[in-house]
CSV table of C-alpha atoms in Angstrom, one decimal:
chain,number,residue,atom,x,y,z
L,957,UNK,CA,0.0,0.0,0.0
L,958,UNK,CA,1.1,3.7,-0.5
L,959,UNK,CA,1.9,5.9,2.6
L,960,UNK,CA,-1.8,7.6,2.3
L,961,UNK,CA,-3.4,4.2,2.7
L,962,UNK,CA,-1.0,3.6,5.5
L,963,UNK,CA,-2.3,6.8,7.3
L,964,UNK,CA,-6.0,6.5,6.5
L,965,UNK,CA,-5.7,2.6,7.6
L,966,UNK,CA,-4.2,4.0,10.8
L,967,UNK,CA,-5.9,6.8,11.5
L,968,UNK,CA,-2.3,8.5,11.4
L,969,UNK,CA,-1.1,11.6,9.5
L,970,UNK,CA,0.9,11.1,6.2
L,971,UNK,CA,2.8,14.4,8.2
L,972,UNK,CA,3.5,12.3,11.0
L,973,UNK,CA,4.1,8.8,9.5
L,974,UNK,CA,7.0,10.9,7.5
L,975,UNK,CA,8.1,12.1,10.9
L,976,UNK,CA,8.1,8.2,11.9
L,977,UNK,CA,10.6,7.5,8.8
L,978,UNK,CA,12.5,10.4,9.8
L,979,UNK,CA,13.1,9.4,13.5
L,980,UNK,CA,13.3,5.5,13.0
L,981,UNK,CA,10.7,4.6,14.7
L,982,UNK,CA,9.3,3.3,11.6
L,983,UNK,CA,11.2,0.9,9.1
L,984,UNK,CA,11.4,2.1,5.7
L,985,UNK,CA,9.1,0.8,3.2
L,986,UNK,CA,10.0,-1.0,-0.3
L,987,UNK,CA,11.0,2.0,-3.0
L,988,UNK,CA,9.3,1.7,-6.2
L,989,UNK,CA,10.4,4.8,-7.5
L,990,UNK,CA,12.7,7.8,-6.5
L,991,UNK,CA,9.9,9.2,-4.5
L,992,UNK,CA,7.0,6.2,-3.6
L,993,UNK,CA,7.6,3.4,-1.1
L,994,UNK,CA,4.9,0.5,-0.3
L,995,UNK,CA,4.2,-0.4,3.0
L,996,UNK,CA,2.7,-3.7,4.4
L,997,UNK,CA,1.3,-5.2,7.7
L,998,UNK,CA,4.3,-4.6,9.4
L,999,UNK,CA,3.8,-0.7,9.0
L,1000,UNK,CA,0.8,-1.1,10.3
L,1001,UNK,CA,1.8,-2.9,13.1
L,1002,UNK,CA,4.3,-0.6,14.2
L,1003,UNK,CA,2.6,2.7,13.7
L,1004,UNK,CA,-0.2,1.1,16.3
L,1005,UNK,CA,2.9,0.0,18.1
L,1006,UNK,CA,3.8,3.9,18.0
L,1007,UNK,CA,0.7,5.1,18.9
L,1008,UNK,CA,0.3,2.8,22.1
L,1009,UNK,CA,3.4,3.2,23.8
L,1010,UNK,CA,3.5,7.1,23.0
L,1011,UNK,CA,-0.2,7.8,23.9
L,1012,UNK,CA,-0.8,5.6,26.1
L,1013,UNK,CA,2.4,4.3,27.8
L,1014,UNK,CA,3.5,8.0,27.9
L,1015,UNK,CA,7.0,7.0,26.2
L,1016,UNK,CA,9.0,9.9,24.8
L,1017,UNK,CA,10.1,9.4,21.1
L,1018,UNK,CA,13.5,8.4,22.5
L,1019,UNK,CA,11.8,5.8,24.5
L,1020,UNK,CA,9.8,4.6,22.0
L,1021,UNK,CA,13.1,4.7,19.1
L,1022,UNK,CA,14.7,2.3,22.4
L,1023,UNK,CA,12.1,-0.1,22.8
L,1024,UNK,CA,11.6,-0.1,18.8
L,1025,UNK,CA,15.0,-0.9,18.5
L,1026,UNK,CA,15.2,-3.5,21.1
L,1027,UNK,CA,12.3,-5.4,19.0
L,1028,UNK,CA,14.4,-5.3,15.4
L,1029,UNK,CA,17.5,-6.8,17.7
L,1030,UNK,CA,16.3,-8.7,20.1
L,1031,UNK,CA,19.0,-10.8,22.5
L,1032,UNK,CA,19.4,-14.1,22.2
L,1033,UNK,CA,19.1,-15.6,25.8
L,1034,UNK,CA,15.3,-15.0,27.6
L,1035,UNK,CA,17.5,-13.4,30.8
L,1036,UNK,CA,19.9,-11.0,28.7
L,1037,UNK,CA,16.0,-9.5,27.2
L,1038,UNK,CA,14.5,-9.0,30.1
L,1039,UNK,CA,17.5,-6.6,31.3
L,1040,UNK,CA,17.4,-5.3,27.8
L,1041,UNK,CA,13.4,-4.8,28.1
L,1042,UNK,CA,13.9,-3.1,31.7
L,1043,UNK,CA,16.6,-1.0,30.5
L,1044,UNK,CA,14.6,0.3,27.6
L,1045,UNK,CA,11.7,1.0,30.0
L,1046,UNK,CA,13.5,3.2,32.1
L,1047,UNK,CA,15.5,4.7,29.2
L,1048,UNK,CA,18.4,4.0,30.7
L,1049,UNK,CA,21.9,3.4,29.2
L,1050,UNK,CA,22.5,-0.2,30.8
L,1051,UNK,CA,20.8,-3.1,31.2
L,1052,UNK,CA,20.3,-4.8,34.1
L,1053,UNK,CA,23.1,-8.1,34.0
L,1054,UNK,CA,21.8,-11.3,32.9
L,1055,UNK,CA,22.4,-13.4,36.1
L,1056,UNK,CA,20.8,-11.6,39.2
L,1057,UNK,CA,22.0,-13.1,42.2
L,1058,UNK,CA,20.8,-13.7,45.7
L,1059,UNK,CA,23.8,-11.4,47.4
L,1060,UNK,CA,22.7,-9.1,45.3
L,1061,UNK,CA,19.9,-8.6,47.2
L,1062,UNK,CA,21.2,-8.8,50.4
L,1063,UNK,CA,24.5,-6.4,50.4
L,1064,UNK,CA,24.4,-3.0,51.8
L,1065,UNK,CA,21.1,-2.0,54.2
L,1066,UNK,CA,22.0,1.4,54.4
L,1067,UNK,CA,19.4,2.9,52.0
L,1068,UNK,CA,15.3,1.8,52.4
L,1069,UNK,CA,15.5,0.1,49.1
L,1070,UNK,CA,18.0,-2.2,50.0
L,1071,UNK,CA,16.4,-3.2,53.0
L,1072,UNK,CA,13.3,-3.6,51.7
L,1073,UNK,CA,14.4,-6.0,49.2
L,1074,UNK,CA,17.1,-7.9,51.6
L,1075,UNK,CA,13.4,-8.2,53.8
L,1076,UNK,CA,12.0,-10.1,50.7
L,1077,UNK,CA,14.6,-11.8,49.3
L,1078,UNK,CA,14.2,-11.3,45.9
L,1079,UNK,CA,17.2,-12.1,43.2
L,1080,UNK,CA,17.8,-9.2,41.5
L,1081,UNK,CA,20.8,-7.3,39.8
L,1082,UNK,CA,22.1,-4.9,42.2
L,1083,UNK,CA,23.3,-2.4,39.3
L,1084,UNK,CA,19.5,-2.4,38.0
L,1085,UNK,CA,18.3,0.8,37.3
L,1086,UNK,CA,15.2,-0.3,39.0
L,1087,UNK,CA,16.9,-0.2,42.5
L,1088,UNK,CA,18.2,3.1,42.4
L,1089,UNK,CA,14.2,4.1,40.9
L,1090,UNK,CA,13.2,2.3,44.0
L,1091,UNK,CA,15.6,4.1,46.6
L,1092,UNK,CA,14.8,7.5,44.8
L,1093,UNK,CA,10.8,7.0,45.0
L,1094,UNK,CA,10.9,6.0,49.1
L,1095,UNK,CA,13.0,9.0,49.4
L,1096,UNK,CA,10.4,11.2,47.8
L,1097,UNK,CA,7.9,9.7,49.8
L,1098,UNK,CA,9.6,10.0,52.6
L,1099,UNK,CA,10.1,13.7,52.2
L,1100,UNK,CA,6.2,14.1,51.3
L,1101,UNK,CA,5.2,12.5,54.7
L,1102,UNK,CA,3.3,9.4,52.9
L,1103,UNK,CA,6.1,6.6,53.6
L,1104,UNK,CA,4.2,3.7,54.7
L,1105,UNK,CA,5.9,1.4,57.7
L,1106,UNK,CA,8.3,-1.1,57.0
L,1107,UNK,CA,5.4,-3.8,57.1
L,1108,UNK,CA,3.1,-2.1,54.6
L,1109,UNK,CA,6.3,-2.0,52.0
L,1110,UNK,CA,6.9,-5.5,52.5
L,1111,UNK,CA,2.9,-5.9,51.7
L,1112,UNK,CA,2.9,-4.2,48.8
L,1113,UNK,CA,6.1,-6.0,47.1
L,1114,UNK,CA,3.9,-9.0,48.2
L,1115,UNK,CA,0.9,-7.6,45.9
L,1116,UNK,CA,3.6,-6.3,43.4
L,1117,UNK,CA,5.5,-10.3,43.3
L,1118,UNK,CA,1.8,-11.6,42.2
L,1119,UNK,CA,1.3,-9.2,39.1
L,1120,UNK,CA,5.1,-10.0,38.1
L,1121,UNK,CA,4.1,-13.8,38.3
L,1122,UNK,CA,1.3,-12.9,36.0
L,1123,UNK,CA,3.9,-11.0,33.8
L,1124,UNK,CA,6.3,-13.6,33.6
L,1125,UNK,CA,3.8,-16.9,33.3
L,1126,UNK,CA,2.5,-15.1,30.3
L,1127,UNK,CA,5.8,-14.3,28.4
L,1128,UNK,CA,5.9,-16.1,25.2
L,1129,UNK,CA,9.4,-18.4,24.8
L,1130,UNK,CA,10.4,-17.2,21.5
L,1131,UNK,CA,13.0,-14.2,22.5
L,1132,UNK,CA,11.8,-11.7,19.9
L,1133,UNK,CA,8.1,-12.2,20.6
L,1134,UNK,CA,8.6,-12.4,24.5
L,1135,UNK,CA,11.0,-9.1,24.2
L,1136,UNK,CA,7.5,-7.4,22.6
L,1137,UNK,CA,5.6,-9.2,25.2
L,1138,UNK,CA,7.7,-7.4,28.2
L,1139,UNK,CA,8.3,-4.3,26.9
L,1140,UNK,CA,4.9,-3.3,25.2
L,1141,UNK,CA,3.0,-5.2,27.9
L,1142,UNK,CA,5.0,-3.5,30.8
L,1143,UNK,CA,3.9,-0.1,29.7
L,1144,UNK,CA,0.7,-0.7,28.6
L,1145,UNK,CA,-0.4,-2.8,31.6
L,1146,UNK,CA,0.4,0.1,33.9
L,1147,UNK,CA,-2.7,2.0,33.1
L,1148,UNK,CA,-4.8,-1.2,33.7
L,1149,UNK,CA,-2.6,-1.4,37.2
L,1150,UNK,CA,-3.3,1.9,38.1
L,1151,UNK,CA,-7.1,2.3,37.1
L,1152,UNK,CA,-7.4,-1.3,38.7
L,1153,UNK,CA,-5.9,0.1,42.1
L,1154,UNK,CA,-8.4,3.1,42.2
L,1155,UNK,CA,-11.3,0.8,42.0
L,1156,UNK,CA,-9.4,-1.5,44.0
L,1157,UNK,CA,-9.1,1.9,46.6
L,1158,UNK,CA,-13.3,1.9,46.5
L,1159,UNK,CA,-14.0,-1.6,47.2
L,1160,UNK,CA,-11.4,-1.5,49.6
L,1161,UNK,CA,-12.5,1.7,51.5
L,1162,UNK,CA,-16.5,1.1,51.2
L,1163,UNK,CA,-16.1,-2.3,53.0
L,1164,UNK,CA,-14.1,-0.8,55.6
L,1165,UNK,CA,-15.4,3.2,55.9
L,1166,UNK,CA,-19.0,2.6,55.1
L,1167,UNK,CA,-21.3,3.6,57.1
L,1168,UNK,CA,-25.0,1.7,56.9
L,1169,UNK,CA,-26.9,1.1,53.7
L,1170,UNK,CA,-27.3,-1.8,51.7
L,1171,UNK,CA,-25.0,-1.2,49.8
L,1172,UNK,CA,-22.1,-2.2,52.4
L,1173,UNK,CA,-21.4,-5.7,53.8
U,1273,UNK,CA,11.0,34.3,56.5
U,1274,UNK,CA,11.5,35.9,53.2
U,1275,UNK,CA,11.1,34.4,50.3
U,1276,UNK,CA,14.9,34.3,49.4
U,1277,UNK,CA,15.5,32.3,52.5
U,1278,UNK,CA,12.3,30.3,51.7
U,1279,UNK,CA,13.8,29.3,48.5
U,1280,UNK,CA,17.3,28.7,50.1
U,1281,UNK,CA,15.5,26.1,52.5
U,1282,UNK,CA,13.9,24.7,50.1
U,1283,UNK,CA,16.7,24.3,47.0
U,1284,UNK,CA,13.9,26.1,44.6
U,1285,UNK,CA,14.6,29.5,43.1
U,1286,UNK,CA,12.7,32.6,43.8
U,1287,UNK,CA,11.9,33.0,40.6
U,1288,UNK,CA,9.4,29.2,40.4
U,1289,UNK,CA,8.5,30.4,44.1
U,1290,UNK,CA,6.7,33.4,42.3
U,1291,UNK,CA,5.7,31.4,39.9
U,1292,UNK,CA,4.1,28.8,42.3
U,1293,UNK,CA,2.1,32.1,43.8
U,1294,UNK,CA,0.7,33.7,40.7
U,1295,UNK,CA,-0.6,30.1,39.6
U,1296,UNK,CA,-2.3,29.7,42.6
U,1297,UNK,CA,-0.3,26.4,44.1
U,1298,UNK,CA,1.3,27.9,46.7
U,1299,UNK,CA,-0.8,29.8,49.7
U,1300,UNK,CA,0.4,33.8,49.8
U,1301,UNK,CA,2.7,34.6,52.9
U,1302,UNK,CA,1.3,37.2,55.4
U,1303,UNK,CA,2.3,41.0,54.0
U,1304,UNK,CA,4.8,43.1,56.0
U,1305,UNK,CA,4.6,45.7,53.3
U,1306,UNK,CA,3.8,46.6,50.0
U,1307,UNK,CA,6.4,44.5,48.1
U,1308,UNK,CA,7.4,41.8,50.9
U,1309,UNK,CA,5.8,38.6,52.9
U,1310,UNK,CA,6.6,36.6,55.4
U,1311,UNK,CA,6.7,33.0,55.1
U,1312,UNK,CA,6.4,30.2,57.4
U,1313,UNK,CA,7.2,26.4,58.0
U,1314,UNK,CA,3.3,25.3,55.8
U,1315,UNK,CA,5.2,27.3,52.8
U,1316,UNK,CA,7.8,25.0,53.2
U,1317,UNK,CA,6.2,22.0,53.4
U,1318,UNK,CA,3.8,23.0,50.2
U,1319,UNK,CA,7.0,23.7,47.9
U,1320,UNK,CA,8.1,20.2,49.1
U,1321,UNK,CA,5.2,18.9,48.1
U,1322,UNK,CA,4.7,20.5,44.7
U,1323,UNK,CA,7.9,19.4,44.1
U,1324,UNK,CA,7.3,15.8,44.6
U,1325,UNK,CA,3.8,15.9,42.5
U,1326,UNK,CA,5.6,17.5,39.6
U,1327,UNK,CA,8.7,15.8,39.6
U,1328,UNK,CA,7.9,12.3,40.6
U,1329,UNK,CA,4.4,12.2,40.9
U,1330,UNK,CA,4.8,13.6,37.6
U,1331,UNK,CA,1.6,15.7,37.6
U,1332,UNK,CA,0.5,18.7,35.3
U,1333,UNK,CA,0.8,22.3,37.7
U,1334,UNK,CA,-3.2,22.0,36.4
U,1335,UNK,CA,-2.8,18.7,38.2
U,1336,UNK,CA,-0.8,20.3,41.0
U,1337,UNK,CA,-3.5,23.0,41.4
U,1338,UNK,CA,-6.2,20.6,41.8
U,1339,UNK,CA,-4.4,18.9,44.2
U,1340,UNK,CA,-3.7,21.6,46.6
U,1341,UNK,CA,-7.3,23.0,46.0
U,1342,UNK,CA,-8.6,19.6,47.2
U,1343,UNK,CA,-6.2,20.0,50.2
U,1344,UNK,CA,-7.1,23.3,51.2
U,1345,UNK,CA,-11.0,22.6,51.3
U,1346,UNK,CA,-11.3,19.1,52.3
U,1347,UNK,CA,-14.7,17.0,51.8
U,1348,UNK,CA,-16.5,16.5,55.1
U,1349,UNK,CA,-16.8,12.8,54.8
U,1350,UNK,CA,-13.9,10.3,54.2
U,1351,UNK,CA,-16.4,8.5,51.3
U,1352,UNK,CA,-16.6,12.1,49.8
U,1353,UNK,CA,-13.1,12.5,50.2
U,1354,UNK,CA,-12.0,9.5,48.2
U,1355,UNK,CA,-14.0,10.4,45.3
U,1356,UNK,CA,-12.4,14.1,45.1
U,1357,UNK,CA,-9.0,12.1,46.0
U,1358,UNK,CA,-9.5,10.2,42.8
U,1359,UNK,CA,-10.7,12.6,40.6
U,1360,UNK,CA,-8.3,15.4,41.5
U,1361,UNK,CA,-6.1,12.2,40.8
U,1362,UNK,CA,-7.7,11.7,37.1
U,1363,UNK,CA,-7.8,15.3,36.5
U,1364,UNK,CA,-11.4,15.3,35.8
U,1365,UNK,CA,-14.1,17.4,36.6
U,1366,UNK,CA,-16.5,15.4,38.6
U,1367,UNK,CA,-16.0,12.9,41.2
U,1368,UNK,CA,-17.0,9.8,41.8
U,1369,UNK,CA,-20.1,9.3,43.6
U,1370,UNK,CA,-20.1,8.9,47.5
U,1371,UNK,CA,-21.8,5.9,47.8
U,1372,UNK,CA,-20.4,3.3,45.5
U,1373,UNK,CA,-22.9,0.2,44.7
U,1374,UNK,CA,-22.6,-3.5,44.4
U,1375,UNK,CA,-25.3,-3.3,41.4
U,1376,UNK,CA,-23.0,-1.2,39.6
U,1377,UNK,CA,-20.4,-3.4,39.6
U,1378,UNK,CA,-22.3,-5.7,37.7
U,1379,UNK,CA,-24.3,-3.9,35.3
U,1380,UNK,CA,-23.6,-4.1,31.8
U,1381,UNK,CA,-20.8,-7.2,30.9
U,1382,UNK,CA,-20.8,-5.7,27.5
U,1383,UNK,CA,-17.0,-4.0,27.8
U,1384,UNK,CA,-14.3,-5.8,29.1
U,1385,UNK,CA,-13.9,-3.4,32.1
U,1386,UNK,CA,-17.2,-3.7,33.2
U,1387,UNK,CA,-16.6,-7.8,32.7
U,1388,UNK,CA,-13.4,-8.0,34.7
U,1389,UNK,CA,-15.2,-5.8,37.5
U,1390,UNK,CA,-18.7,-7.9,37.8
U,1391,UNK,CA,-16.1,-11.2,37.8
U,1392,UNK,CA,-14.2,-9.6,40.8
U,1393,UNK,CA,-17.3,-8.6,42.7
U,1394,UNK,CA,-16.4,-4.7,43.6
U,1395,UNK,CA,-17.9,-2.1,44.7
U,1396,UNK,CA,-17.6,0.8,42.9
U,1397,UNK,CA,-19.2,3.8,41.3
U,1398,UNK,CA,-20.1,3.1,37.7
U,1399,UNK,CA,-19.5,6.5,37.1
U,1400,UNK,CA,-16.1,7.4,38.2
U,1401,UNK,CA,-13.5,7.9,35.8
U,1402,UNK,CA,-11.4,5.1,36.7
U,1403,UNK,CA,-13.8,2.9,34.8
U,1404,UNK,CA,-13.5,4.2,31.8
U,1405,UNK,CA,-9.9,4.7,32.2
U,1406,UNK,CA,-9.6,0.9,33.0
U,1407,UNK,CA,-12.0,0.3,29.6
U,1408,UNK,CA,-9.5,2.5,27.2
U,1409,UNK,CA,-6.3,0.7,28.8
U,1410,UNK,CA,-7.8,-2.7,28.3
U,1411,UNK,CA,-8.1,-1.7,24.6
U,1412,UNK,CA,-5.4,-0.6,24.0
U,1413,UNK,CA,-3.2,-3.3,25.1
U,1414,UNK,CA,-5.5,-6.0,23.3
U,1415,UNK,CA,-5.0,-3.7,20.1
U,1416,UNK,CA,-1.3,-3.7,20.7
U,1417,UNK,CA,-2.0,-8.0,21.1
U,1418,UNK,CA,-0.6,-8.1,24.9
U,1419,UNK,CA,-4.5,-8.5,26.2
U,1420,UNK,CA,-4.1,-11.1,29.4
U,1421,UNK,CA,-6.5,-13.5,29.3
U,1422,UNK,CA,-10.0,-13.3,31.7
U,1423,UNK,CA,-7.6,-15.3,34.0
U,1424,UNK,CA,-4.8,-13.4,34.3
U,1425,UNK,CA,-6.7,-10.1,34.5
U,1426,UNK,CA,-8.5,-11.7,37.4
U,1427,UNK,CA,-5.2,-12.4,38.9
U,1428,UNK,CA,-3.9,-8.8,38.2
U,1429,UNK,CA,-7.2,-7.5,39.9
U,1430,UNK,CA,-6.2,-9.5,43.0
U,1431,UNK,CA,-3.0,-8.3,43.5
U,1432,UNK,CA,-3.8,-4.9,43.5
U,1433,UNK,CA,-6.9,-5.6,45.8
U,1434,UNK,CA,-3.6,-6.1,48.1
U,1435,UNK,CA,-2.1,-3.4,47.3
U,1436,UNK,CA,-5.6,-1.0,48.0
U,1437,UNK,CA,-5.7,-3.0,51.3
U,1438,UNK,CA,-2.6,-1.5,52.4
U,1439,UNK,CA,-3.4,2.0,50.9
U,1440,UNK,CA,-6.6,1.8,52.9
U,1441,UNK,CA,-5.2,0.6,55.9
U,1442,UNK,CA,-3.1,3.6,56.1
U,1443,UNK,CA,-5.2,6.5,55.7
U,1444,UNK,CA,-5.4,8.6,58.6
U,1445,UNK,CA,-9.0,8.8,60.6
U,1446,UNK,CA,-9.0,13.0,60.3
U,1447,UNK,CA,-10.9,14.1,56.8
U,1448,UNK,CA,-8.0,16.3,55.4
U,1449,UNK,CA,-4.9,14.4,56.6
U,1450,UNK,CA,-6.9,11.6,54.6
U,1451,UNK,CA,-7.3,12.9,51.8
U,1452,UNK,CA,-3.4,14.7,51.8
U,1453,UNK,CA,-2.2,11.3,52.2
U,1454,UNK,CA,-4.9,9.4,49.5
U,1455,UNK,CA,-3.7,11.9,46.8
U,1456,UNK,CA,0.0,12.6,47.6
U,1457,UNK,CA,-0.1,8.8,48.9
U,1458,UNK,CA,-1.6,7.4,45.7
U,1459,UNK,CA,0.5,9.8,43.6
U,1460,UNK,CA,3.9,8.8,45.3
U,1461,UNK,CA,4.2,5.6,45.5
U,1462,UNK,CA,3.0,5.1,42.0
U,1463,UNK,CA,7.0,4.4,41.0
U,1464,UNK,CA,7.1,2.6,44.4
U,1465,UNK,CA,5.1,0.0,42.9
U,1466,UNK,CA,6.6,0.3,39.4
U,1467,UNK,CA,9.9,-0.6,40.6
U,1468,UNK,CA,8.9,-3.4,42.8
U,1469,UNK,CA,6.8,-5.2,39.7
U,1470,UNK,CA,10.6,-4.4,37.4
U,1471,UNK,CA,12.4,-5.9,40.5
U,1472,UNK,CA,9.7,-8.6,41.2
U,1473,UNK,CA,9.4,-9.3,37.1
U,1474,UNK,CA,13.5,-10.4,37.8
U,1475,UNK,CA,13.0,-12.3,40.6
U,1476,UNK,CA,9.9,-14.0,39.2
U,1477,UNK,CA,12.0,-15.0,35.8
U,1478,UNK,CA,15.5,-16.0,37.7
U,1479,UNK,CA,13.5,-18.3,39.4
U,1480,UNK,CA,11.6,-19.4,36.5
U,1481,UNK,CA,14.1,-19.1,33.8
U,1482,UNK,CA,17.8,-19.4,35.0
U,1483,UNK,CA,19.6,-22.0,33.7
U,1484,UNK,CA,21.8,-23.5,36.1
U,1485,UNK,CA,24.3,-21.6,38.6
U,1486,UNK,CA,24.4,-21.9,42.1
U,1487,UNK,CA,22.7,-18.4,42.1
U,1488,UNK,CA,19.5,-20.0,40.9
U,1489,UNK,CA,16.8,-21.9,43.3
């Protein structure tokens, strides 16, 4: 197909499919002249790709060029992608190392993170850039006032180690497809996380606050 | 104090300080004449957390200014309060309704947020925001092909009933500390819980995944 039946099977701009091309988020398609391409499924596919993570997953073109990336080189061991995938979600120069280890998680105790984690005894790679988001965002929340106790952390990596199970049981085991998987399901499952918490936050609170009514049990 | 030793306290330039006043987010200090004020420790603490909403939380200053409106005139009930907590949270004009109904819950079965809910059995306000938020997000990610199944959407739903538990659990007894800590608390720990799922996704894979090595179990 030619770019405009790219966009108007998209819903997308020819304007900003060009801008696609231009930044790399988009592969190139198949040159039929000095000045017409044809696209395919693929385009398709990746421009609702573009869309997603951009409008919905709140990634900055950089982010998405990373994860898009990623997905055209995907690494060759399951382990080595899920760094790579984690990296690329926090747009972050390094991955995380391929073999998290148990001391890992159990060095240092000086900072809340580490604690927190020595307390649950997850495996995890130390350099992450996930620790040091971790450390940073009980930091803030200390500062703010709204650090829960040492107990209520632990119970909320408890909730947060079942949605990772669900994560990881559904990863598909070809590499490239489970690379996709992580990535595009990490960021676009966090707005089903967080709406799912909010309602989560009503059930919650009108079992326990309300007062009278049928309504309550 | 003055503002240039509120902003010294603080690590935040006069400048944003005055910008922070003429938008409204921060509460003027008490005159001493016609061009100066005096501020106090509550000036402090509001920079702090405007800070923290912005730069972690993330939030819009419209977001920021809904926020500190909500603060400064608090909802009488804590019911009340959780619907103006969540949709200051949403940034959207009308709350959810104060008395959230079991029937709502189960209306409908037509979308898959409305299905997932009715399957789960909540309580919620069919109205509020966070419905249709969790609607668009479910859409997305099946057009992007990384839809969980019913199953796992189930199991997602449960883990973040955890995760309310402990939010709920929390929240203090007095009306406007509640709903301080429901917004800034909802707000803030948002990349809490992002980096414990990254740092749970490792642990859940090296456990499932690694191949060999002592570090393994």
């Amino acid at each position: 197909m030619r770019i405009s039946e790219l966009a108007s099977q998209t819903g997308v701009p020819v304007a900003t499919l060009k801008y696609y091309l231009r930044e790399g988020l988009l592969h190139g398609g198949v040159s039929t002249s000095a000045t017409r391409a044809t696209y395919d499924g693929t385009h398709v596919a990746r421009v609702h790709l573009i869309r997603a993570l951009t409008e919905s997953g709140g990634l900055s073109i950089a982010g998405v060029r990373r994860v898009v990336r990623a997905l055209d080189a995907p690494p060759p061991s399951w382990h080595d992608l899920l760094g790579e995938a984690q990296a690329t979600l926090m747009e972050q120069p390094d991955g995380c190392a391929e073999a998290p280890s148990r001391e890992g998680g159990t060095v240092g105790g000086e900072d809340p993170a580490r604690e927190l984690l020595a307390r649950v005894g997850w495996q995890f790679d130390p350099q992450c850039p996930a620790v040091d988001q971790l450390r940073q965002a009980l930091l803030t929340a200390e500062r703010a006032g709204v650090l829960p106790d040492g107990e209520s952390l632990v119970d909320y990596a408890g909730a947060l180690a079942r949605v990772a199970e669900v994560d990881v049981r559904n990863v598909p085991r070809d590499p490239a497809a489970a690379l996709e998987f992580v990535v595009v399901g990490t960021v676009l499952l966090e707005p089903v996380l967080r709406a799912l918490r909010l309602l989560a936050q009503q059930d919650a609170s009108a079992r326990r606050f309300a007062t009278g009514g049928s309504q309550s049990r």
